[in-house]
mmCIF file of C-alpha atoms in Angstrom:
data_model
loop_
_atom_site.group_PDB
_atom_site.id
_atom_site.type_symbol
_atom_site.label_atom_id
_atom_site.label_comp_id
_atom_site.label_asym_id
_atom_site.label_seq_id
_atom_site.Cartn_x
_atom_site.Cartn_y
_atom_site.Cartn_z
ATOM 1 C CA MET A 14 -5.306 34.079 -2.903
ATOM 2 C CA GLU A 15 -1.830 32.381 -4.238
ATOM 3 C CA SER A 16 -0.340 28.703 -3.383
ATOM 4 C CA THR A 17 2.125 28.966 -1.005
ATOM 5 C CA SER A 18 4.096 25.673 -0.076
ATOM 6 C CA THR A 19 2.065 24.331 2.565
ATOM 7 C CA LYS A 20 -1.297 25.088 0.459
ATOM 8 C CA LYS A 21 -1.707 24.170 -3.012
ATOM 9 C CA ILE A 22 -5.560 26.276 -4.504
ATOM 10 C CA LEU A 23 -6.774 24.511 -7.667
ATOM 11 C CA GLU A 24 -8.968 25.413 -10.117
ATOM 12 C CA LEU A 25 -10.488 21.940 -11.764
ATOM 13 C CA ASN A 26 -13.365 22.009 -14.516
ATOM 14 C CA GLY A 27 -15.119 25.346 -12.665
ATOM 15 C CA ARG A 28 -14.690 23.230 -9.151
ATOM 16 C CA LYS A 29 -11.801 25.092 -6.387
ATOM 17 C CA ILE A 30 -10.263 23.041 -4.466
ATOM 18 C CA THR A 31 -7.935 23.998 -1.984
ATOM 19 C CA LEU A 32 -5.032 21.418 -0.308
ATOM 20 C CA ILE A 33 -3.665 22.169 2.948
ATOM 21 C CA GLY A 34 -0.289 20.412 3.489
ATOM 22 C CA THR A 35 0.132 19.513 7.863
ATOM 23 C CA ALA A 36 2.543 17.969 9.938
ATOM 24 C CA HIS A 37 -0.050 15.777 11.978
ATOM 25 C CA VAL A 38 1.679 17.388 14.928
ATOM 26 C CA SER A 39 2.161 21.194 14.555
ATOM 27 C CA PRO A 40 0.088 23.751 16.546
ATOM 28 C CA GLU A 41 1.037 25.973 13.391
ATOM 29 C CA SER A 42 -0.904 23.623 11.319
ATOM 30 C CA VAL A 43 -4.081 23.703 13.291
ATOM 31 C CA GLU A 44 -4.238 27.236 13.601
ATOM 32 C CA GLU A 45 -3.954 27.688 9.523
ATOM 33 C CA VAL A 46 -7.127 25.008 9.298
ATOM 34 C CA LYS A 47 -9.105 26.634 11.593
ATOM 35 C CA ASN A 48 -8.684 30.277 10.085
ATOM 36 C CA GLU A 49 -8.398 28.614 6.714
ATOM 37 C CA ILE A 50 -12.220 27.247 6.527
ATOM 38 C CA ALA A 51 -13.011 29.754 9.109
ATOM 39 C CA ALA A 52 -12.316 32.286 6.488
ATOM 40 C CA ASN A 53 -13.325 30.298 3.172
ATOM 41 C CA PRO A 54 -15.965 28.304 4.248
ATOM 42 C CA PRO A 55 -16.323 25.141 1.386
ATOM 43 C CA GLU A 56 -19.160 23.422 0.470
ATOM 44 C CA CYS A 57 -17.027 20.137 1.551
ATOM 45 C CA VAL A 58 -14.303 19.438 4.178
ATOM 46 C CA ALA A 59 -12.180 16.973 3.494
ATOM 47 C CA VAL A 60 -9.894 14.984 5.864
ATOM 48 C CA GLU A 61 -7.536 12.567 5.662
ATOM 49 C CA LEU A 62 -9.352 9.978 7.674
ATOM 50 C CA ASP A 63 -10.659 6.503 7.714
ATOM 51 C CA GLU A 64 -14.198 5.311 9.605
ATOM 52 C CA LYS A 65 -11.778 3.173 11.872
ATOM 53 C CA ARG A 66 -9.411 6.205 12.613
ATOM 54 C CA TYR A 67 -11.439 8.604 12.956
ATOM 55 C CA ASP A 68 -13.560 6.384 15.645
ATOM 56 C CA SER A 69 -10.506 5.782 17.545
ATOM 57 C CA MET A 70 -9.871 9.256 17.686
ATOM 58 C CA THR A 71 -13.723 10.302 19.077
ATOM 59 C CA ASN A 72 -13.174 7.142 20.935
ATOM 60 C CA PRO A 73 -10.009 7.332 22.167
ATOM 61 C CA ASP A 74 -11.228 4.225 25.233
ATOM 62 C CA LYS A 75 -11.913 2.205 22.452
ATOM 63 C CA TYR A 76 -8.599 0.271 23.072
ATOM 64 C CA LYS A 77 -10.322 -1.039 26.700
ATOM 65 C CA ASP A 78 -12.629 -3.281 24.881
ATOM 66 C CA LEU A 79 -9.729 -5.127 22.635
ATOM 67 C CA ASP A 80 -10.026 -8.752 22.893
ATOM 68 C CA ILE A 81 -6.397 -10.052 21.677
ATOM 69 C CA ILE A 82 -6.978 -13.321 21.565
ATOM 70 C CA LYS A 83 -10.067 -12.420 18.987
ATOM 71 C CA VAL A 84 -7.113 -10.487 17.449
ATOM 72 C CA LEU A 85 -4.947 -13.282 16.911
ATOM 73 C CA LYS A 86 -7.847 -15.795 15.204
ATOM 74 C CA ARG A 87 -8.690 -12.595 12.966
ATOM 75 C CA GLY A 88 -5.086 -12.877 11.943
ATOM 76 C CA GLU A 89 -4.785 -8.802 13.188
ATOM 77 C CA ALA A 90 -1.922 -8.734 15.738
ATOM 78 C CA LEU A 91 0.414 -7.136 13.191
ATOM 79 C CA LEU A 92 -2.418 -4.692 12.573
ATOM 80 C CA VAL A 93 -3.014 -3.909 16.023
ATOM 81 C CA LEU A 94 0.890 -3.905 16.669
ATOM 82 C CA ALA A 95 1.725 -1.349 13.660
ATOM 83 C CA ASN A 96 -1.581 0.869 15.238
ATOM 84 C CA LEU A 97 0.176 1.072 18.082
ATOM 85 C CA ILE A 98 3.642 1.362 17.236
ATOM 86 C CA LEU A 99 2.948 4.594 14.945
ATOM 87 C CA GLY A 100 0.367 6.059 16.987
ATOM 88 C CA SER A 101 2.735 5.560 20.404
ATOM 89 C CA PHE A 102 5.522 7.748 17.970
ATOM 90 C CA GLN A 103 3.126 10.217 16.620
ATOM 91 C CA LYS A 104 1.928 10.657 20.565
ATOM 92 C CA ARG A 105 5.735 11.442 21.791
ATOM 93 C CA MET A 106 6.188 13.949 18.952
ATOM 94 C CA GLY A 107 3.314 15.956 19.725
ATOM 95 C CA ASN A 108 3.894 16.078 23.547
ATOM 96 C CA ASN A 109 7.286 17.683 23.105
ATOM 97 C CA VAL A 110 5.101 20.819 21.378
ATOM 98 C CA GLY A 111 1.920 20.427 23.010
ATOM 99 C CA VAL A 112 -0.186 19.134 20.418
ATOM 100 C CA LYS A 113 -1.815 15.451 19.748
ATOM 101 C CA PRO A 114 -1.472 13.467 16.713
ATOM 102 C CA GLY A 115 -4.396 14.686 14.465
ATOM 103 C CA ASP A 116 -5.525 17.733 16.086
ATOM 104 C CA GLU A 117 -5.397 19.441 13.125
ATOM 105 C CA LEU A 118 -7.909 17.107 11.123
ATOM 106 C CA ARG A 119 -10.150 17.069 14.749
ATOM 107 C CA ALA A 120 -9.977 21.291 14.187
ATOM 108 C CA ALA A 121 -10.785 21.108 10.355
ATOM 109 C CA ILE A 122 -13.598 18.830 11.577
ATOM 110 C CA ASP A 123 -15.431 20.490 14.619
ATOM 111 C CA THR A 124 -14.533 23.959 12.422
ATOM 112 C CA ALA A 125 -16.536 22.329 9.323
ATOM 113 C CA VAL A 126 -19.304 21.285 11.897
ATOM 114 C CA GLU A 127 -19.376 25.034 13.712
ATOM 115 C CA LYS A 128 -19.560 26.272 10.076
ATOM 116 C CA SER A 129 -22.145 24.132 8.924
ATOM 117 C CA VAL A 130 -20.541 22.365 6.312
ATOM 118 C CA PRO A 131 -20.502 18.905 5.119
ATOM 119 C CA PHE A 132 -17.056 17.198 6.244
ATOM 120 C CA GLU A 133 -15.859 13.843 4.374
ATOM 121 C CA LEU A 134 -12.689 11.107 5.070
ATOM 122 C CA VAL A 135 -11.505 10.656 1.797
ATOM 123 C CA ASP A 136 -8.649 8.466 3.752
ATOM 124 C CA ARG A 137 -8.311 4.587 2.557
ATOM 125 C CA PRO A 138 -9.366 2.441 5.397
ATOM 126 C CA ILE A 139 -5.458 1.376 7.755
ATOM 127 C CA LYS A 140 -6.562 -1.883 7.636
ATOM 128 C CA ALA A 141 -6.281 -1.995 3.827
ATOM 129 C CA THR A 142 -3.118 0.141 3.419
ATOM 130 C CA LEU A 143 -1.483 -1.788 6.314
ATOM 131 C CA ASN A 144 -1.614 -5.119 5.016
ATOM 132 C CA ARG A 145 -1.357 -4.126 0.999
ATOM 133 C CA ALA A 146 1.587 -3.061 2.674
ATOM 134 C CA TRP A 147 2.943 -6.197 4.323
ATOM 135 C CA ALA A 148 1.494 -8.623 1.257
ATOM 136 C CA LYS A 149 3.433 -6.853 -1.670
ATOM 137 C CA ASN A 150 6.406 -6.720 1.113
ATOM 138 C CA SER A 151 8.870 -9.644 0.075
ATOM 139 C CA PHE A 152 10.364 -11.817 3.354
ATOM 140 C CA TRP A 153 13.271 -9.652 3.489
ATOM 141 C CA GLY A 154 11.090 -6.537 2.818
ATOM 142 C CA LYS A 155 8.766 -7.775 5.769
ATOM 143 C CA CYS A 156 11.848 -8.077 8.228
ATOM 144 C CA LYS A 157 13.004 -4.173 7.162
ATOM 145 C CA LEU A 158 9.705 -2.968 7.742
ATOM 146 C CA LEU A 159 8.980 -4.651 11.074
ATOM 147 C CA ALA A 160 12.429 -3.653 12.594
ATOM 148 C CA ALA A 161 11.695 0.007 10.984
ATOM 149 C CA LEU A 162 8.182 0.205 12.733
ATOM 150 C CA ILE A 163 10.137 -1.069 16.390
ATOM 151 C CA SER A 164 13.546 0.720 16.382
ATOM 152 C CA SER A 165 11.312 3.873 15.843
ATOM 153 C CA ALA A 166 8.564 2.669 18.745
ATOM 154 C CA PHE A 167 11.756 2.504 21.334
ATOM 155 C CA SER A 168 13.578 5.810 19.615
ATOM 156 C CA LYS A 169 14.533 8.150 22.124
ATOM 157 C CA GLU A 170 14.925 10.867 19.825
ATOM 158 C CA GLU A 171 13.276 14.329 20.243
ATOM 159 C CA VAL A 172 11.981 16.088 17.829
ATOM 160 C CA SER A 173 12.031 20.115 18.290
ATOM 161 C CA ALA A 174 9.326 21.975 17.231
ATOM 162 C CA ASP A 175 10.815 23.252 14.025
ATOM 163 C CA GLU A 176 12.187 20.083 13.310
ATOM 164 C CA ILE A 177 8.274 19.485 12.768
ATOM 165 C CA GLU A 178 7.008 22.288 11.058
ATOM 166 C CA SER A 179 10.115 21.540 8.614
ATOM 167 C CA LEU A 180 8.332 18.312 7.642
ATOM 168 C CA LYS A 181 6.140 20.435 5.721
ATOM 169 C CA LYS A 182 8.438 22.275 3.238
ATOM 170 C CA GLU A 183 8.529 20.257 0.048
ATOM 171 C CA SER A 184 12.476 20.180 0.369
ATOM 172 C CA GLU A 185 12.558 17.760 3.868
ATOM 173 C CA MET A 186 9.380 16.666 2.546
ATOM 174 C CA ASP A 187 11.231 15.109 -0.870
ATOM 175 C CA SER A 188 14.112 14.182 0.642
ATOM 176 C CA MET A 189 12.335 11.746 3.313
ATOM 177 C CA MET A 190 9.936 10.288 0.562
ATOM 178 C CA HIS A 191 13.330 9.294 -1.119
ATOM 179 C CA ASP A 192 15.031 7.955 1.775
ATOM 180 C CA LEU A 193 12.055 6.012 2.151
ATOM 181 C CA SER A 194 11.864 4.851 -1.832
ATOM 182 C CA GLU A 195 15.771 3.801 -1.706
ATOM 183 C CA PHE A 196 15.147 1.589 1.578
ATOM 184 C CA LEU A 197 11.028 0.406 1.240
ATOM 185 C CA PRO A 198 10.280 0.709 -2.160
ATOM 186 C CA THR A 199 6.986 -1.255 -1.825
ATOM 187 C CA VAL A 200 6.283 0.154 1.338
ATOM 188 C CA LYS A 201 6.581 4.096 -0.130
ATOM 189 C CA GLU A 202 3.940 2.726 -3.514
ATOM 190 C CA VAL A 203 1.663 1.389 -1.339
ATOM 191 C CA LEU A 204 1.380 4.078 1.765
ATOM 192 C CA ILE A 205 2.193 7.192 -0.472
ATOM 193 C CA ASP A 206 1.722 6.739 -4.024
ATOM 194 C CA GLU A 207 -1.198 4.522 -3.694
ATOM 195 C CA ARG A 208 -2.507 6.547 -0.846
ATOM 196 C CA ASP A 209 -2.531 9.593 -3.438
ATOM 197 C CA ARG A 210 -4.595 8.308 -5.631
ATOM 198 C CA TYR A 211 -6.948 7.232 -3.450
ATOM 199 C CA LEU A 212 -6.844 10.321 -1.184
ATOM 200 C CA ALA A 213 -7.614 12.528 -4.670
ATOM 201 C CA ALA A 214 -10.294 10.498 -5.812
ATOM 202 C CA HIS A 215 -12.506 10.353 -2.260
ATOM 203 C CA ILE A 216 -11.528 14.513 -2.691
ATOM 204 C CA TRP A 217 -13.142 15.205 -6.331
ATOM 205 C CA GLU A 218 -16.006 13.102 -4.876
ATOM 206 C CA CYS A 219 -16.495 15.273 -2.447
ATOM 207 C CA LYS A 220 -20.364 15.807 -1.707
ATOM 208 C CA ASN A 221 -21.908 19.549 -0.893
ATOM 209 C CA THR A 222 -25.795 19.500 1.382
ATOM 210 C CA SER A 223 -27.414 18.926 -1.401
ATOM 211 C CA ALA A 224 -25.451 15.863 -1.953
ATOM 212 C CA SER A 225 -24.684 17.281 -5.437
ATOM 213 C CA SER A 226 -20.398 17.273 -6.693
ATOM 214 C CA ALA A 227 -18.761 20.132 -3.916
ATOM 215 C CA GLN A 228 -18.179 23.027 -5.660
ATOM 216 C CA THR A 229 -15.712 24.333 -3.495
ATOM 217 C CA VAL A 230 -13.411 21.663 -1.515
ATOM 218 C CA THR A 231 -11.007 22.468 1.182
ATOM 219 C CA ALA A 232 -9.071 18.809 1.739
ATOM 220 C CA VAL A 233 -7.206 19.047 4.518
ATOM 221 C CA LEU A 234 -3.496 16.188 4.258
ATOM 222 C CA GLY A 235 -0.297 15.248 5.448
ATOM 223 C CA ALA A 236 2.446 17.569 3.426
ATOM 224 C CA GLY A 237 3.913 14.245 2.164
ATOM 225 C CA HIS A 238 0.493 13.836 -0.081
ATOM 226 C CA LEU A 239 0.133 17.216 -1.247
ATOM 227 C CA LEU A 240 2.353 17.094 -4.734
ATOM 228 C CA GLY A 241 0.930 13.759 -5.325
ATOM 229 C CA VAL A 242 -2.977 14.243 -4.804
ATOM 230 C CA GLN A 243 -2.422 18.110 -6.915
ATOM 231 C CA LYS A 244 -0.652 16.031 -9.643
ATOM 232 C CA HIS A 245 -4.186 13.006 -9.146
ATOM 233 C CA LEU A 246 -6.838 15.015 -8.989
ATOM 234 C CA GLU A 247 -5.241 17.188 -12.553
ATOM 235 C CA GLU A 248 -5.249 13.759 -14.524
ATOM 236 C CA ILE A 249 -9.119 13.129 -13.129
ATOM 237 C CA ALA A 250 -10.071 16.432 -14.059
ATOM 238 C CA ALA A 251 -8.416 16.118 -17.338
ATOM 239 C CA ALA A 252 -10.061 12.702 -17.546
ATOM 240 C CA ARG A 253 -7.015 10.863 -18.170
ATOM 241 C CA GLU A 254 -7.272 9.319 -14.819
ATOM 242 C CA SER A 255 -10.619 7.421 -13.456
ATOM 243 C CA THR A 256 -12.136 7.776 -10.041
ATOM 244 C CA ASP A 257 -12.534 4.188 -9.528
ATOM 245 C CA THR A 258 -10.357 2.967 -6.554
ATOM 246 C CA THR A 259 -11.518 -0.520 -6.056
ATOM 247 C CA GLU A 260 -8.203 -2.147 -7.618
ATOM 248 C CA ILE A 261 -5.826 -0.172 -4.164
ATOM 249 C CA ALA A 262 -8.716 -0.238 -1.563
ATOM 250 C CA ALA A 263 -8.055 -4.239 -1.599
ATOM 251 C CA VAL A 264 -5.224 -6.890 -0.144
ATOM 252 C CA PRO A 265 -4.176 -8.293 -3.007
ATOM 253 C CA PRO A 266 -5.751 -11.855 -3.583
ATOM 254 C CA LYS A 267 -2.810 -14.742 -3.296
ATOM 255 C CA GLY A 268 -2.144 -15.692 -6.743
ATOM 256 C CA ILE A 269 -2.490 -19.795 -7.474
ATOM 257 C CA GLY A 270 1.214 -19.576 -7.250
ATOM 258 C CA SER A 271 2.031 -18.247 -4.044
ATOM 259 C CA LYS A 272 -1.007 -20.586 -2.868
ATOM 260 C CA ILE A 273 0.964 -23.654 -4.661
ATOM 261 C CA LEU A 274 4.081 -22.130 -2.714
ATOM 262 C CA GLY A 275 2.766 -22.493 0.878
ATOM 263 C CA TRP A 276 2.340 -26.060 0.604
ATOM 264 C CA THR A 277 5.326 -26.519 -1.710
ATOM 265 C CA ILE A 278 7.812 -25.625 1.094
ATOM 266 C CA PRO A 279 6.099 -28.188 3.376
ATOM 267 C CA ALA A 280 6.210 -30.640 0.833
ATOM 268 C CA ILE A 281 9.782 -30.678 -0.101
ATOM 269 C CA ILE A 282 10.688 -30.760 3.828
ATOM 270 C CA VAL A 283 8.606 -34.167 4.164
ATOM 271 C CA ALA A 284 10.265 -35.401 0.896
ATOM 272 C CA LEU A 285 13.635 -34.294 1.550
ATOM 273 C CA ILE A 286 13.293 -36.451 5.211
ATOM 274 C CA ALA A 287 11.818 -39.308 3.170
ATOM 275 C CA ALA A 288 14.674 -39.098 1.566
ATOM 276 C CA GLY A 289 16.814 -39.806 4.252
ATOM 277 C CA PHE A 290 15.263 -42.454 5.573
ATOM 278 C CA TRP A 291 15.603 -44.158 1.801
ATOM 279 C CA PHE A 292 18.942 -43.209 1.225
ATOM 280 C CA GLY A 293 20.366 -43.232 4.498
ATOM 281 C CA GLY A 294 17.807 -45.305 6.437
ATOM 282 C CA LYS A 295 17.025 -44.571 9.915
ATOM 283 C CA LYS A 296 20.119 -42.824 11.127
ATOM 284 C CA MET A 297 19.934 -40.774 8.512
ATOM 285 C CA GLY A 298 16.526 -40.254 8.512
ATOM 286 C CA GLY A 299 16.361 -40.129 11.857
ATOM 287 C CA GLN A 300 19.022 -36.919 12.048
ATOM 288 C CA PHE A 301 16.902 -34.874 9.507
ATOM 289 C CA LEU A 302 13.908 -34.918 11.584
ATOM 290 C CA GLY A 303 15.794 -34.202 14.312
ATOM 291 C CA SER A 304 17.471 -31.015 12.445
ATOM 292 C CA TRP A 305 13.909 -30.241 11.423
ATOM 293 C CA ILE A 306 12.198 -30.118 15.257
ATOM 294 C CA ILE A 307 15.496 -28.628 16.400
ATOM 295 C CA TRP A 308 16.434 -25.740 14.233
ATOM 296 C CA ASN A 309 12.425 -25.069 13.650
ATOM 297 C CA GLY A 310 11.591 -25.411 17.700
ATOM 298 C CA ALA A 311 14.192 -24.085 19.335
ATOM 299 C CA LEU A 312 14.644 -20.701 16.925
ATOM 300 C CA ALA A 313 10.728 -20.064 17.801
ATOM 301 C CA ALA A 314 11.436 -20.594 21.554
ATOM 302 C CA ILE A 315 14.095 -18.648 21.350
ATOM 303 C CA GLY A 316 12.093 -16.048 19.793
ATOM 304 C CA THR A 317 9.745 -16.275 22.190
ATOM 305 C CA LEU A 318 12.066 -15.961 24.751
ATOM 306 C CA LEU A 319 12.960 -12.952 23.625
ATOM 307 C CA ALA A 320 9.582 -11.721 24.177
ATOM 308 C CA ALA A 321 9.473 -12.779 27.551
ATOM 309 C CA GLY A 322 7.068 -15.200 27.387
ATOM 310 C CA HIS A 323 5.677 -17.523 29.978
ATOM 311 C CA PRO A 324 8.143 -20.700 30.286
ATOM 312 C CA LEU A 325 4.975 -22.601 29.390
ATOM 313 C CA THR A 326 4.592 -20.473 26.209
ATOM 314 C CA ILE A 327 8.003 -21.334 25.599
ATOM 315 C CA LEU A 328 7.595 -25.077 25.392
ATOM 316 C CA ALA A 329 4.319 -24.808 22.957
ATOM 317 C CA ALA A 330 6.486 -22.559 20.415
ATOM 318 C CA PHE A 331 8.887 -25.406 20.869
ATOM 319 C CA VAL A 332 6.895 -27.776 20.339
ATOM 320 C CA GLY A 333 4.593 -26.240 17.801
ATOM 321 C CA ALA A 334 6.928 -24.990 14.930
ATOM 322 C CA PRO A 335 7.951 -28.213 13.494
ATOM 323 C CA ILE A 336 4.599 -28.868 13.334
ATOM 324 C CA THR A 337 2.472 -25.620 12.500
ATOM 325 C CA SER A 338 5.838 -25.233 9.722
ATOM 326 C CA LEU A 339 4.553 -28.223 7.149
ATOM 327 C CA CYS A 340 0.714 -26.880 7.579
ATOM 328 C CA PRO A 341 -0.258 -23.412 6.186
ATOM 329 C CA LEU A 342 -2.789 -22.911 7.974
ATOM 330 C CA VAL A 343 -2.130 -22.525 11.273
ATOM 331 C CA GLY A 344 1.044 -20.304 12.296
ATOM 332 C CA VAL A 345 3.037 -20.821 15.874
ATOM 333 C CA GLY A 346 2.889 -17.088 16.641
ATOM 334 C CA LEU A 347 -1.001 -17.845 16.739
ATOM 335 C CA VAL A 348 -0.572 -21.167 18.987
ATOM 336 C CA ALA A 349 2.069 -19.422 21.172
ATOM 337 C CA GLY A 350 -0.403 -15.801 21.327
ATOM 338 C CA ILE A 351 -3.071 -17.908 22.410
ATOM 339 C CA VAL A 352 -1.287 -19.907 25.064
ATOM 340 C CA GLN A 353 0.826 -16.294 26.256
ATOM 341 C CA ALA A 354 -2.964 -14.982 26.683
ATOM 342 C CA ALA A 355 -4.745 -17.643 28.274
ATOM 343 C CA ILE A 356 -1.620 -18.024 30.908
ATOM 344 C CA LYS A 357 -0.820 -14.140 31.481
ATOM 345 C CA LYS A 358 -4.225 -12.802 30.559
ATOM 346 C CA PRO A 359 -4.658 -9.072 30.206
ATOM 347 C CA LYS A 360 -5.970 -7.127 32.759
ATOM 348 C CA VAL A 361 -7.959 -4.007 33.267
ATOM 349 C CA ARG A 362 -5.044 -2.011 33.822
ATOM 350 C CA ASP A 363 -2.959 -2.886 30.751
ATOM 351 C CA MET A 364 -6.180 -1.881 28.802
ATOM 352 C CA GLU A 365 -6.001 1.487 30.255
ATOM 353 C CA THR A 366 -2.025 2.005 29.774
ATOM 354 C CA LEU A 367 -2.086 0.219 26.601
ATOM 355 C CA MET A 368 -0.889 3.040 24.522
ATOM 356 C CA ASP A 369 1.909 5.111 26.499
ATOM 357 C CA ASP A 370 3.335 1.284 27.533
ATOM 358 C CA ALA A 371 3.333 0.681 23.563
ATOM 359 C CA ALA A 372 6.011 3.895 23.609
ATOM 360 C CA THR A 373 8.679 2.348 25.600
ATOM 361 C CA LEU A 374 10.825 -0.826 25.461
ATOM 362 C CA LYS A 375 9.969 -1.416 29.278
ATOM 363 C CA GLY A 376 5.998 -0.500 28.735
ATOM 364 C CA PHE A 377 6.140 -3.033 25.265
ATOM 365 C CA TYR A 378 7.215 -5.703 28.140
ATOM 366 C CA SER A 379 5.375 -5.366 31.096
ATOM 367 C CA ASN A 380 1.580 -4.504 29.411
ATOM 368 C CA ARG A 381 0.034 -8.456 28.858
ATOM 369 C CA ILE A 382 -1.177 -6.832 25.708
ATOM 370 C CA THR A 383 1.563 -6.175 23.814
ATOM 371 C CA ARG A 384 3.968 -8.888 25.233
ATOM 372 C CA VAL A 385 1.413 -11.691 23.640
ATOM 373 C CA LEU A 386 1.795 -9.241 20.066
ATOM 374 C CA LEU A 387 5.705 -9.891 20.740
ATOM 375 C CA VAL A 388 5.393 -13.923 21.401
ATOM 376 C CA PHE A 389 3.494 -14.070 18.332
ATOM 377 C CA VAL A 390 6.135 -11.888 16.420
ATOM 378 C CA LEU A 391 9.094 -12.898 17.294
ATOM 379 C CA SER A 392 7.925 -16.513 17.803
ATOM 380 C CA SER A 393 7.039 -16.534 13.822
ATOM 381 C CA LEU A 394 10.141 -14.447 12.936
ATOM 382 C CA GLY A 395 12.244 -17.736 14.781
ATOM 383 C CA SER A 396 10.312 -20.536 12.869
ATOM 384 C CA SER A 397 10.944 -18.963 9.610
ATOM 385 C CA ILE A 398 14.426 -18.641 10.378
ATOM 386 C CA GLY A 399 14.478 -21.991 11.337
ATOM 387 C CA THR A 400 12.917 -23.136 8.493
ATOM 388 C CA PHE A 401 15.373 -22.080 6.493
ATOM 389 C CA ALA A 402 18.045 -23.174 8.603
ATOM 390 C CA ALA A 403 16.714 -26.960 8.644
ATOM 391 C CA GLY A 404 16.033 -26.985 5.054
ATOM 392 C CA ALA A 405 19.515 -25.601 4.469
ATOM 393 C CA THR A 406 21.016 -28.347 6.789
ATOM 394 C CA ILE A 407 19.009 -31.386 5.612
ATOM 395 C CA VAL A 408 19.995 -30.276 1.645
ATOM 396 C CA LYS A 409 23.437 -30.322 2.762
ATOM 397 C CA GLU A 410 23.388 -33.612 4.277
ATOM 398 C CA LEU A 411 21.433 -35.427 1.695
ATOM 399 C CA GLY A 412 23.933 -34.254 -0.999
ATOM 400 C CA ALA A 413 26.521 -35.200 0.382
ATOM 401 C CA LYS A 414 25.350 -38.702 1.087
ATOM 402 C CA ILE A 415 24.171 -38.963 -2.402
ATOM 403 C CA MET A 416 27.126 -37.688 -4.211
ATOM 404 C CA GLY A 417 29.297 -40.489 -1.966
ATOM 405 C CA LEU A 418 26.911 -43.433 -2.561
ATOM 406 C CA PHE A 419 27.868 -41.877 -6.638
ATOM 407 C CA SER A 420 31.734 -41.778 -5.924
#
């Protein structure tokens, strides 16, 4: 059987690897996957899932056990937010064509089990992928990523069945990848390029029932990975590329430079305020201190207000931002988020409707869990902007004072 636009058949080092490119909310993809595995049972089926996503797929009520305060303390607020937004977006797309997100991956696993064929989860852990996308981005890149996520969550655009099927065509996919690489090149590198390599390495290492290298493998993955995975498999077969993915499976550790920078900005702010007292006395020093508190506190409070935070949460953001901004170990988002969660404790109903509420702007604000996440993000963003605004104001006033002394 020959390769097609959605299926690549590779003969590499005596092994046969079939790649099936799918759209994750496509009824046609579900049938194609079922038919391929049933008609040509391989020694192993590889699916584009990791353990966490597989667990979520087999345990859809998992979010009911979510402890939002623990999420905040573990630093996983953005991870949960991104998962909710992406999941609700795919769910909304799937509703238009009568399938659930990932039905083709479910079909691959179910058909493999029916045929007594082992299956393997070959995708990189979603936490590592999202954390790497965040960590490798600049501040501006992080803002663009958040904007893209939020806009996709509240988009009213309807996607037809034909448009979903077009996502599997190489020309459509090439265009999308080009647009993504121009808008968010770092995100494209992490979400697509790195995962192409990771998927290929783990597909190559698939085992059969006797724990030996599977000689025939059918891999089910998103169409956007099809050509990239094929390229990496060919490189691995030719021994030009290793299957060791340790480097791209972990969040890049902060270098000594970034750790120093984390304390440098607070140190500079403190030094500037001290310089105000030195060159301008109590009046100027007090003005600088007031600018720091007002800019940082006010913008964090405004962010919390935009997230519909409780009045006490807004107050906590205002008071906490000027302090936490001088200590990289604790962020105002953590403080404001915990206060909001304590005052407006999530109820069982919030757990049960979480995925549905995350699909609409009204739902995001009515659900107490997603509102805590909004408080975390928007208060943090406000404080970050306030830090730069206050710093610029202080530098400008101090510069004018020094110039006046020497003129």
